[in-house]
XYZ file of C-alpha atoms in Angstrom:
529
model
C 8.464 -62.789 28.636
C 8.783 -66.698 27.950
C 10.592 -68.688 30.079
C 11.865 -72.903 29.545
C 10.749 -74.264 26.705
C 9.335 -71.230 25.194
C 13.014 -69.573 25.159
C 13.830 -72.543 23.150
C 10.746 -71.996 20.513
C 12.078 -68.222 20.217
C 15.987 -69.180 19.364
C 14.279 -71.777 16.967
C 12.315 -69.328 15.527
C 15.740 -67.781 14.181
C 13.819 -64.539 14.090
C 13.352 -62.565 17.416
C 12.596 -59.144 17.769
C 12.742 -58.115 21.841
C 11.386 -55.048 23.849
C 13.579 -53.291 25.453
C 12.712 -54.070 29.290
C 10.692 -56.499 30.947
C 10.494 -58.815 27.789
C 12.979 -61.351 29.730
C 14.116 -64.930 27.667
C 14.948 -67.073 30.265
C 15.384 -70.869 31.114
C 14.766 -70.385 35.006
C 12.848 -67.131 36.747
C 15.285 -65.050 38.922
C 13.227 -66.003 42.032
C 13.742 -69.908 41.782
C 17.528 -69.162 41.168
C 17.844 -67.187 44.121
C 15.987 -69.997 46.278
C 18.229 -72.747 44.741
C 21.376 -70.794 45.526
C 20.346 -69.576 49.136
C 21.186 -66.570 48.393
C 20.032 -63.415 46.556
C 22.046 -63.115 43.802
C 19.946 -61.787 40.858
C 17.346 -58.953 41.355
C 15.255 -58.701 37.885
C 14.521 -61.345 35.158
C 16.167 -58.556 32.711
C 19.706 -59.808 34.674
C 19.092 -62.906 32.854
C 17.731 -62.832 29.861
C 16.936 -59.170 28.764
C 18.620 -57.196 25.976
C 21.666 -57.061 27.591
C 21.994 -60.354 27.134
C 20.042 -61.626 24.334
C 20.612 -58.956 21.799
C 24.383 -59.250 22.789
C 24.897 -62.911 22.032
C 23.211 -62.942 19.217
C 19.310 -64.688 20.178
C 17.306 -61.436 19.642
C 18.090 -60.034 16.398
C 16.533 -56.546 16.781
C 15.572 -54.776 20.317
C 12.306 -52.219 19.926
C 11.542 -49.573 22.681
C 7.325 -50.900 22.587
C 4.937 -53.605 21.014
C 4.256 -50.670 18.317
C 7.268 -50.260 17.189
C 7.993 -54.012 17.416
C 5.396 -54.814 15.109
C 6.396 -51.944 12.920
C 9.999 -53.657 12.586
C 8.294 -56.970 11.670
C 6.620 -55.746 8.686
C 9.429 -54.033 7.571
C 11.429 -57.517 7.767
C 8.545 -59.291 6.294
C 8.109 -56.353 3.582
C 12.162 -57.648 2.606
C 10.600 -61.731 1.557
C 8.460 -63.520 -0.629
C 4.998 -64.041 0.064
C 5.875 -67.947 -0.235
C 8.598 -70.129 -0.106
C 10.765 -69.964 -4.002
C 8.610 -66.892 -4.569
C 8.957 -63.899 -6.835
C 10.457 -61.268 -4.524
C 8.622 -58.125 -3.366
C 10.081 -55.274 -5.779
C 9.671 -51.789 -4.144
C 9.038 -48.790 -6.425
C 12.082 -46.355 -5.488
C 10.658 -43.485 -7.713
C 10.968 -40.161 -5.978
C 13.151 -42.108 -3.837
C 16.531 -42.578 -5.621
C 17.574 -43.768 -9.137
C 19.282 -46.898 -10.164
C 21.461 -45.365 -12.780
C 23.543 -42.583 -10.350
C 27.094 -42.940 -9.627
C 27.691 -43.959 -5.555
C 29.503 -40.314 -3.890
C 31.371 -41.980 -0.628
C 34.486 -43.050 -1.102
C 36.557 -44.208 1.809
C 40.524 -42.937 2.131
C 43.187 -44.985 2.109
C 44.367 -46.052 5.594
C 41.730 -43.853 7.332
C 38.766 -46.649 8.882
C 35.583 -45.678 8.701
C 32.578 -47.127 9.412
C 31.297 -49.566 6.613
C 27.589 -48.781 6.540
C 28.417 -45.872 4.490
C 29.515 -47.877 1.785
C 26.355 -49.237 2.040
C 23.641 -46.379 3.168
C 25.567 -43.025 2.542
C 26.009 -40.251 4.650
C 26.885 -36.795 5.134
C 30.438 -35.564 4.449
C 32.036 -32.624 6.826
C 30.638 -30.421 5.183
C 26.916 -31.265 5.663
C 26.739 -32.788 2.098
C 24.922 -36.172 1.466
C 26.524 -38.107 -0.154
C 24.832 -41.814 -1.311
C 26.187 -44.976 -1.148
C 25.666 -48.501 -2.683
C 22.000 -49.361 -2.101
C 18.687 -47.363 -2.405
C 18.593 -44.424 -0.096
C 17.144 -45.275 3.473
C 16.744 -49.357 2.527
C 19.413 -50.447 5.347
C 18.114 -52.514 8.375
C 21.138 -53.908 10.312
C 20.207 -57.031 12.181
C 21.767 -58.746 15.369
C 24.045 -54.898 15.511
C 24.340 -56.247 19.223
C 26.999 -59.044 18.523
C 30.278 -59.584 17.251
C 30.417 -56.265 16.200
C 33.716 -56.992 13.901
C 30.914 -57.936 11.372
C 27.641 -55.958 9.610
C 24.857 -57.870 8.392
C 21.305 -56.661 7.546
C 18.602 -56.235 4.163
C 18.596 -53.559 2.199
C 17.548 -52.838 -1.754
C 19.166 -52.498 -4.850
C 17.265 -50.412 -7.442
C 13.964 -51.755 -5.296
C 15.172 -55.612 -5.099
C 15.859 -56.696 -1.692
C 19.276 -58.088 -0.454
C 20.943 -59.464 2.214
C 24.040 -57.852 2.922
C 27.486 -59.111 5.130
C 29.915 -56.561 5.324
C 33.325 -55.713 7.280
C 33.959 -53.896 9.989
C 37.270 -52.156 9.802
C 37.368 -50.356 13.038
C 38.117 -52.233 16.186
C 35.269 -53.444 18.174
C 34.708 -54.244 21.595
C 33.682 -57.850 22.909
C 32.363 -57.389 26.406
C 31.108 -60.516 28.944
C 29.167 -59.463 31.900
C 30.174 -60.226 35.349
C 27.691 -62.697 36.562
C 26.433 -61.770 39.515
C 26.748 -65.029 41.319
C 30.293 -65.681 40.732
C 31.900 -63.390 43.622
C 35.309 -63.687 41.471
C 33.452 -63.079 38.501
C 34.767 -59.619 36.613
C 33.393 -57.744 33.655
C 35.803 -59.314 30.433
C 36.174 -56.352 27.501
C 38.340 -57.861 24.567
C 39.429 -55.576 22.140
C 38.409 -57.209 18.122
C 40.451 -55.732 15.703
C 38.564 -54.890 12.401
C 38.956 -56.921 8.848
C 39.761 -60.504 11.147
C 36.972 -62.880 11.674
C 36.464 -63.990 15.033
C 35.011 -67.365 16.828
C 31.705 -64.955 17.329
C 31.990 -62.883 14.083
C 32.304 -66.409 11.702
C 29.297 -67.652 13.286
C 27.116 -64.551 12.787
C 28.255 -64.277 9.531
C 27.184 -67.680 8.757
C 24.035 -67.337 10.840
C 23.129 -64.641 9.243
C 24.269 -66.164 5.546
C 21.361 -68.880 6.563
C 18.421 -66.707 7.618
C 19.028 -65.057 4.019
C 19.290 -68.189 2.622
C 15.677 -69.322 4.119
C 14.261 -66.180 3.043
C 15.315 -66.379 -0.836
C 16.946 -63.649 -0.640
C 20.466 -62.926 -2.851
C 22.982 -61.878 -1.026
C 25.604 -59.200 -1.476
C 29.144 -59.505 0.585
C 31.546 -56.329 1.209
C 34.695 -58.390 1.375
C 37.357 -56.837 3.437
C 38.828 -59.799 5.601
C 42.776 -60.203 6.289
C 41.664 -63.920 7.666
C 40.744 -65.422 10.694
C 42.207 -64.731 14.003
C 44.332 -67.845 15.213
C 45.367 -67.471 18.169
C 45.090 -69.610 20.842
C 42.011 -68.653 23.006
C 40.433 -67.817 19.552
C 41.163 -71.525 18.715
C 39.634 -73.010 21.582
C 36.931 -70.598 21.217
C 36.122 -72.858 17.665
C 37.121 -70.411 15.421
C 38.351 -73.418 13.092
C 34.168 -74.469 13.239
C 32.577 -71.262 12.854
C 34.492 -70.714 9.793
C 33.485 -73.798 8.325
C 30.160 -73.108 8.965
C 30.324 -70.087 6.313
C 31.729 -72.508 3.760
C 28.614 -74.808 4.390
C 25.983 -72.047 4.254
C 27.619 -71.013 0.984
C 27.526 -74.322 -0.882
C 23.441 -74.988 0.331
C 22.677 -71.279 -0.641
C 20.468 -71.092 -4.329
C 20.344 -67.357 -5.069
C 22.899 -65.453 -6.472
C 25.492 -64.207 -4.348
C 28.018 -61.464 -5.102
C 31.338 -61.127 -3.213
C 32.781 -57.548 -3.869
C 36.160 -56.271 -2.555
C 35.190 -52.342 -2.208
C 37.875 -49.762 -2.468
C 41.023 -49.778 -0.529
C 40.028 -53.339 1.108
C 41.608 -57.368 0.633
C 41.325 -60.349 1.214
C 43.630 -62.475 2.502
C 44.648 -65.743 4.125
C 41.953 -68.262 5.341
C 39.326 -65.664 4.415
C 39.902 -66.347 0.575
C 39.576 -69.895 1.152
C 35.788 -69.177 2.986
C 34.856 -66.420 0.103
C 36.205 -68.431 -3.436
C 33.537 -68.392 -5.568
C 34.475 -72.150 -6.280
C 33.044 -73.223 -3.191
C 29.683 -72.665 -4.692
C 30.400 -71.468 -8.450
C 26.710 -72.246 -9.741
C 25.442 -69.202 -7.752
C 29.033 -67.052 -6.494
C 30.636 -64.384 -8.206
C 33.467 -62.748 -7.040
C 34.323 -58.540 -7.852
C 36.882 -56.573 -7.343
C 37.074 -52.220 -7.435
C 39.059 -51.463 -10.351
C 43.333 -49.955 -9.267
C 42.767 -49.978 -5.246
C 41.442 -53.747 -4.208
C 43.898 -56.312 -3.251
C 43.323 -59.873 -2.981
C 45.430 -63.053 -2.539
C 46.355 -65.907 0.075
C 49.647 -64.180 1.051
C 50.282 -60.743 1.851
C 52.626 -58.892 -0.647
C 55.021 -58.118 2.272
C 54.826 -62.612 3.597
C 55.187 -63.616 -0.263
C 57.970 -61.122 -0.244
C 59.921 -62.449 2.314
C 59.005 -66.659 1.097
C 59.513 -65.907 -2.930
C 62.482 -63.282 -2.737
C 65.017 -64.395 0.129
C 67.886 -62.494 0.911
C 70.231 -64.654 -1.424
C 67.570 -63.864 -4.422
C 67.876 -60.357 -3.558
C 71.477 -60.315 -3.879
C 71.247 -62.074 -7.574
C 69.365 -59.786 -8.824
C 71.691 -56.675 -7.323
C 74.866 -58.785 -9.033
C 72.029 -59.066 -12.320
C 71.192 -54.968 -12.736
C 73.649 -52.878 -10.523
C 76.041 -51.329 -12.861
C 78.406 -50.507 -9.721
C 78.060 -54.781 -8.268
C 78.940 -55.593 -11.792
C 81.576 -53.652 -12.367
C 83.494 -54.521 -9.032
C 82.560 -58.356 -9.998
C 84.420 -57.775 -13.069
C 87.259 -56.021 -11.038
C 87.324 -58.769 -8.863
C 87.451 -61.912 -11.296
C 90.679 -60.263 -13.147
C 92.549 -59.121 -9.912
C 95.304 -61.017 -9.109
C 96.533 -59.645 -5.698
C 94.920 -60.648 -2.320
C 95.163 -57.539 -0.974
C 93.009 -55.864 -3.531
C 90.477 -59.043 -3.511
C 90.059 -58.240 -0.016
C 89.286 -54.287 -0.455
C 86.714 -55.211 -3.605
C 84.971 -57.798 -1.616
C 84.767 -55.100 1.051
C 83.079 -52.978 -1.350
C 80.724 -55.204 -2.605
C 79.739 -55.999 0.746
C 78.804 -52.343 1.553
C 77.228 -51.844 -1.644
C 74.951 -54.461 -1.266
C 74.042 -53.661 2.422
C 73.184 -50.431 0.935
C 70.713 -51.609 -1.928
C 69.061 -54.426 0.549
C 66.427 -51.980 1.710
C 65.630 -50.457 -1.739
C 65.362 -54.364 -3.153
C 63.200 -55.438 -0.665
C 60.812 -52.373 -1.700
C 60.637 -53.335 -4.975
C 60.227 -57.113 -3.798
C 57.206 -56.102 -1.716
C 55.617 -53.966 -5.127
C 56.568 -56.773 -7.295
C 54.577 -59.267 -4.869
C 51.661 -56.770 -4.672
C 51.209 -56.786 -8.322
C 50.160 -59.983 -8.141
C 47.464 -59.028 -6.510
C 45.856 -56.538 -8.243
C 42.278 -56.885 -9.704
C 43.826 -56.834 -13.048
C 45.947 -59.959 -12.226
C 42.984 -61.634 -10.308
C 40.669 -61.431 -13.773
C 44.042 -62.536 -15.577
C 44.410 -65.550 -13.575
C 40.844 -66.143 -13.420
C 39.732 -65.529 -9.592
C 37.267 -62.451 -9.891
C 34.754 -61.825 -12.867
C 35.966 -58.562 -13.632
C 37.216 -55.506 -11.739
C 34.789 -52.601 -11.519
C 34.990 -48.827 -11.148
C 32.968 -48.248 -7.624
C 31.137 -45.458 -8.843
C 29.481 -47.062 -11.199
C 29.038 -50.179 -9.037
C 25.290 -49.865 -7.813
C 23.942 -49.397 -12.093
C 26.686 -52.475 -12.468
C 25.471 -54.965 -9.818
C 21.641 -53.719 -10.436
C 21.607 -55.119 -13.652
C 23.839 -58.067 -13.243
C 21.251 -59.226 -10.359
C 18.250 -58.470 -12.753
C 20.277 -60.644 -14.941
C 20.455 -63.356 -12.567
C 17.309 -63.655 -10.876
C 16.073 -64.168 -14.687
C 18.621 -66.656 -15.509
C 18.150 -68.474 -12.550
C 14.405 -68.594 -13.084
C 14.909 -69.976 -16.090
C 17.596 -72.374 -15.802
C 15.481 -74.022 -12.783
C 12.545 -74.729 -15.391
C 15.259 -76.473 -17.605
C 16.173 -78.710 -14.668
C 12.767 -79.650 -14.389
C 12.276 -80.428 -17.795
C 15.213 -82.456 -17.697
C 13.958 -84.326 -15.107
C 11.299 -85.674 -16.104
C 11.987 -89.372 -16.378
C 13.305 -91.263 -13.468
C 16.236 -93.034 -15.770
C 17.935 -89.741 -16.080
C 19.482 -87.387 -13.578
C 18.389 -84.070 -13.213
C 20.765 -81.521 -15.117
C 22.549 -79.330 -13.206
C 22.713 -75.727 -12.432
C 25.760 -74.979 -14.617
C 24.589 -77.665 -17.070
C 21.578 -75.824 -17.253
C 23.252 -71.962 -17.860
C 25.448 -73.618 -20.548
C 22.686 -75.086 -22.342
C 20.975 -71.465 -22.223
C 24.223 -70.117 -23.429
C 23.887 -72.468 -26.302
C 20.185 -71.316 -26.876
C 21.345 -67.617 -26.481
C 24.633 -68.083 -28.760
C 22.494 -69.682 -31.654
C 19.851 -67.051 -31.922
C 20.489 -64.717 -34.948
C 22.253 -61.700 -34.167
C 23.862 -62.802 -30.562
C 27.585 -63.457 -30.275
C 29.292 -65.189 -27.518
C 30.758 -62.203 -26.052
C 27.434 -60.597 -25.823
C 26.053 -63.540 -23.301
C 28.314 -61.282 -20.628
C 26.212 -58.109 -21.232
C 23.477 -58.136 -19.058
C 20.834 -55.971 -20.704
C 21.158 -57.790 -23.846
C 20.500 -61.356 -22.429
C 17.469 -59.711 -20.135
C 15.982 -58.105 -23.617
C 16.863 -61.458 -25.109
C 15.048 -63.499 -23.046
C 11.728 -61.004 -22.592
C 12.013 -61.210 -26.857
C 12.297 -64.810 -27.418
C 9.913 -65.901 -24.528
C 7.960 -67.734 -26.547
C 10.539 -69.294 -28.635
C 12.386 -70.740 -25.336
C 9.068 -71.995 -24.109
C 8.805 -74.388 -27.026
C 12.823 -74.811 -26.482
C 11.419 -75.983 -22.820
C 8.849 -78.297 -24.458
C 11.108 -79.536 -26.927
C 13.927 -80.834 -23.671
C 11.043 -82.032 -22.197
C 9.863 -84.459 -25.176
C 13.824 -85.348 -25.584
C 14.017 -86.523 -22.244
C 10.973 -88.379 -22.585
C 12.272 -90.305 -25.884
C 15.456 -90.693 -23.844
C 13.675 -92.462 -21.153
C 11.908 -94.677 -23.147
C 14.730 -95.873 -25.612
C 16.639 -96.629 -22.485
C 13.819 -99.259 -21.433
C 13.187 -100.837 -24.654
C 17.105 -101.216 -25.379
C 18.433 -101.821 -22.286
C 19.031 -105.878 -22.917
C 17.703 -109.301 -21.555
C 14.823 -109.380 -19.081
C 15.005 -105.860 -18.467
C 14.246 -104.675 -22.142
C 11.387 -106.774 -21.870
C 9.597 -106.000 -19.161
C 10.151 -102.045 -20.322
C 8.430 -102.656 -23.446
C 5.812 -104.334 -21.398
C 5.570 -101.711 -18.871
C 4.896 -98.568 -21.726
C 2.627 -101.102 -23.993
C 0.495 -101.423 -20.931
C 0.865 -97.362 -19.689
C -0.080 -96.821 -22.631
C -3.276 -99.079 -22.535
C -4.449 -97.914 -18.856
C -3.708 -93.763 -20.357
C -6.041 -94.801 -23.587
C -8.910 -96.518 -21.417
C -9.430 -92.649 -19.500
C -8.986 -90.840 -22.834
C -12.044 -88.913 -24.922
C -12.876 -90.336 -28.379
C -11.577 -87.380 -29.720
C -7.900 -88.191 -28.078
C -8.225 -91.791 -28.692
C -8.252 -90.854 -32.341
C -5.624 -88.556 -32.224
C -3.542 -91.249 -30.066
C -4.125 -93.846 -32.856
C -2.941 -90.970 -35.737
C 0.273 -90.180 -34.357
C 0.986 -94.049 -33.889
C 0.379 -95.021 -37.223
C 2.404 -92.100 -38.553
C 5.559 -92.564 -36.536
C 5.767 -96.272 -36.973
C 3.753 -96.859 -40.451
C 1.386 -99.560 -39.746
């Protein structure tokens, strides 16, 4: 157990794995409570601070039946991060295991839930039949399963690399509050969650969980099937408004590369595309769609239907393409009689009340085109749409990809930081100076810097060449730095000639002969004395 300040060490610890009994974490021992009440109220330490409670609010991230199998469940975690801190991370060998090039066998059907670790894990059909999912077969471990249940989070590898994954739960979930004991009014609370909307405790695991990968190095892989967040008003005194935020700011401090996928069938919507843009973070977020059955957009097609195409708009466009509306418009511009006005405008009246439910179809599929992947990589939003079958050999070798680029691009900032007079370039500076490197070398084309396995062979081919491209930045930056003192104007130019004539001097004084002479060659033949 640990009780006081050693509960608070554990919750700091942001990684807790409890036993399943008499492992209480607790602030105050049952005993002392009862004494300070009077009364007694609680019976075990477990009514406090066990399971029950710890792995249901979210402290205690997995619950093992013993110490073995406890420390077994550690060194799995621990088998899912790098040795050190901005390590290389621990690639398993899934030979005899799986293969990386297979198509992924579950689907889910439209309109039927399901539950979403089979997108992820696999499972078998009705018939007995396995069939796989996303990631390598048997790599799943769901973390903090105990709370908020509306969302799944976890590790798991792709092709051997490990992730961290976020998905959606699409089934409705149960929220339950114990009674406390010592609260004779106190009842037992069950609130039902429905699936695909974030809740005040669902936004702040997924952006608790968002961290831990983030402190482990790990990239991270979302299943994006949110409608938005629930709004209403216990849910927004609950701090649903925060929690949400909080995903927004795990995003922007995250440094691996992070994939947001929309899987088959599934949107999102509302205040949940605002969280998942892959602006919010665009030097590391990507955003995917499944090719024909993803939706995604801020607006439902059915809301944008009833904002963009009113009831007056619907009625233009009947007067527009309705042979019958036109021809009783023409009728009723050349009639002269009231009487006949009268039964036209009748007519009109009852044709249109007949075509206002077929328009407002079409409205709806009009809106919903909008929203289709193909629109989304029109307009811009998503990287490309994707046929999920071929998702896992897809994402496998786009996060190869990555991990390389990002490697790489982080030993550009470095060399381009250097000097103190210059800021450091950036992430995306860095990729499109790579681009630039990639586009000039003989035989690459700009549209080949989005193929994967040609910019991973390029880069394992022309190692050597972008070393001395590294080298190369790094002696620019250097020339930079010193230009900038030397012509910088007034007493400041002067006292940065002064400063490198005398770095210079104190460097020479620790030098060998041998580099003294060198020192003295290169002088004379840059500046011809």
């Amino acid at each position: 157990r640990t009780v006081g300040i050693g509960a608070y060490l554990v919750r700091l610890g942001q990684r807790t794995i409890q036993k399943a009994d008499t492992s209480p974490i607790i602030l105050t021992g049952y005993q002392a409570l009862n004494k300070l009440m009077g009364v007694d109220v609680y019976s075990t330490n477990d009514q406090l601070g066990g399971p029950g409670i710890m792995y249901s609010n979210g402290v205690s991230h997995l619950v093992a039946p013993d110490h073995l199998q406890a420390v077994s469940s550690a060194i799995e975690w621990l088998s899912f991060v790098p040795s050190v801190r901005n390590g290389l991370l621990p690639i398993t060998d899934i030979r005899g295991i799986d293969e990386i090039e297979r198509p992924i066998e579950f689907t889910p059907t439209a309109g039927i839930p399901y539950d979403p670790r089979l997108l992820l894990t696999g499972g078998e059909n009705d018939d007995g039949v396995w069939q796989s999912g996303f990631f390598d077969k048997g790599s799943f471990t769901e973390s903090l399963s105990g709370w908020a249940k509306s969302v799944v989070v976890g590790r798991a590898r792709l092709g051997g690399i490990p992730m961290g994954v976020v998905a959606t739960e699409n089934r409705t979930a149960e929220a339950i509050k114990p009674a406390d004991p010592a609260d004779v009014k106190g009842a037992e609370s069950i609130t039902q969650e429905a699936g695909c909307v974030w809740f005040p405790n669902s936004a702040y695991k997924t952006a608790q969980a968002i961290n831990d990968f983030r402190t482990e190095d790990l990239p991270l892989m979302i299943f994006a099937n949110w409608r938005g967040f629930s709004g209403g008003q216990r849910d927004m005194f609950d701090e649903v408004l925060k929690y949400g935020s909080l995903i927004v700011d795990a995003f922007v401090a995250y440094e691996q590369p992070i994939f947001v996928f929309i899987p088959p069938f599934a949107e999102i919507r509302g205040g949940a595309w605002v969280v998942l843009d892959a602006s919010i973070n665009a030097s590391v977020m990507e955003m995917y769609a499944t090719s024909g059955s993803a939706r995604g957009g801020v607006l439902e097609a059915n809301g944008a239907a009833s904002v963009k195409y009113r009831t007056k708009d619907l009625l233009s466009t009947m007067h527009r393409l309705d042979d019958t509306l036109k021809s009783l418009d023409k009728k009723l511009s050349e009639s002269t009689s009231d009487d006949e006005k009268k039964t036209i405008k009748q007519s009109i009246n009852e044709r249109e009340q007949s075509l206002i439910p077929v328009y407002e179809q079409i409205a709806v599929q009009f809106c919903e085109l909008h929203d289709t992947p193909g629109r989304m990589e029109a307009v811009g939003v998503i990287e490309k749409s994707i046929e999920w079958k071929e998702a896992r050999s897809f994402f496998f070798w786009r996060l190869r990809r990555k991990l390389a680029e990002f490697d790489f691009r982080k030993k550009i900032q470095e060399a381009s930081s250097v000097g103190s007079g210059f800021e450091g370039m950036t992430a995306i500076g860095a990729s499109a100076l790579m681009k630039t490197w990639f586009i000039g070398t003989p035989g690459m084309t700009e549209d080949m810097w989005n193929a994967d396995k040609a910019v991973l062979s390029w880069m394992a081919q022309c190692n050597q060449d972008l070393e001395r491209k590294l080298l190369g930045l790094r002696k620019q930056v250097v020339i930079q730095e010193v230009v900038q003192a030397m012509t910088a104007g007034g007493a400041t130019a002067e006292i940065g000639t002064a400063g490198i004539v005398e770095g210079i001097c104190q460097v020479y004084q620790t030098m060998s002969m041998d580099d003294k002479e060198k020192l003295k060659k290169m002088l004379k033949e840059a500046i011809d004395l």
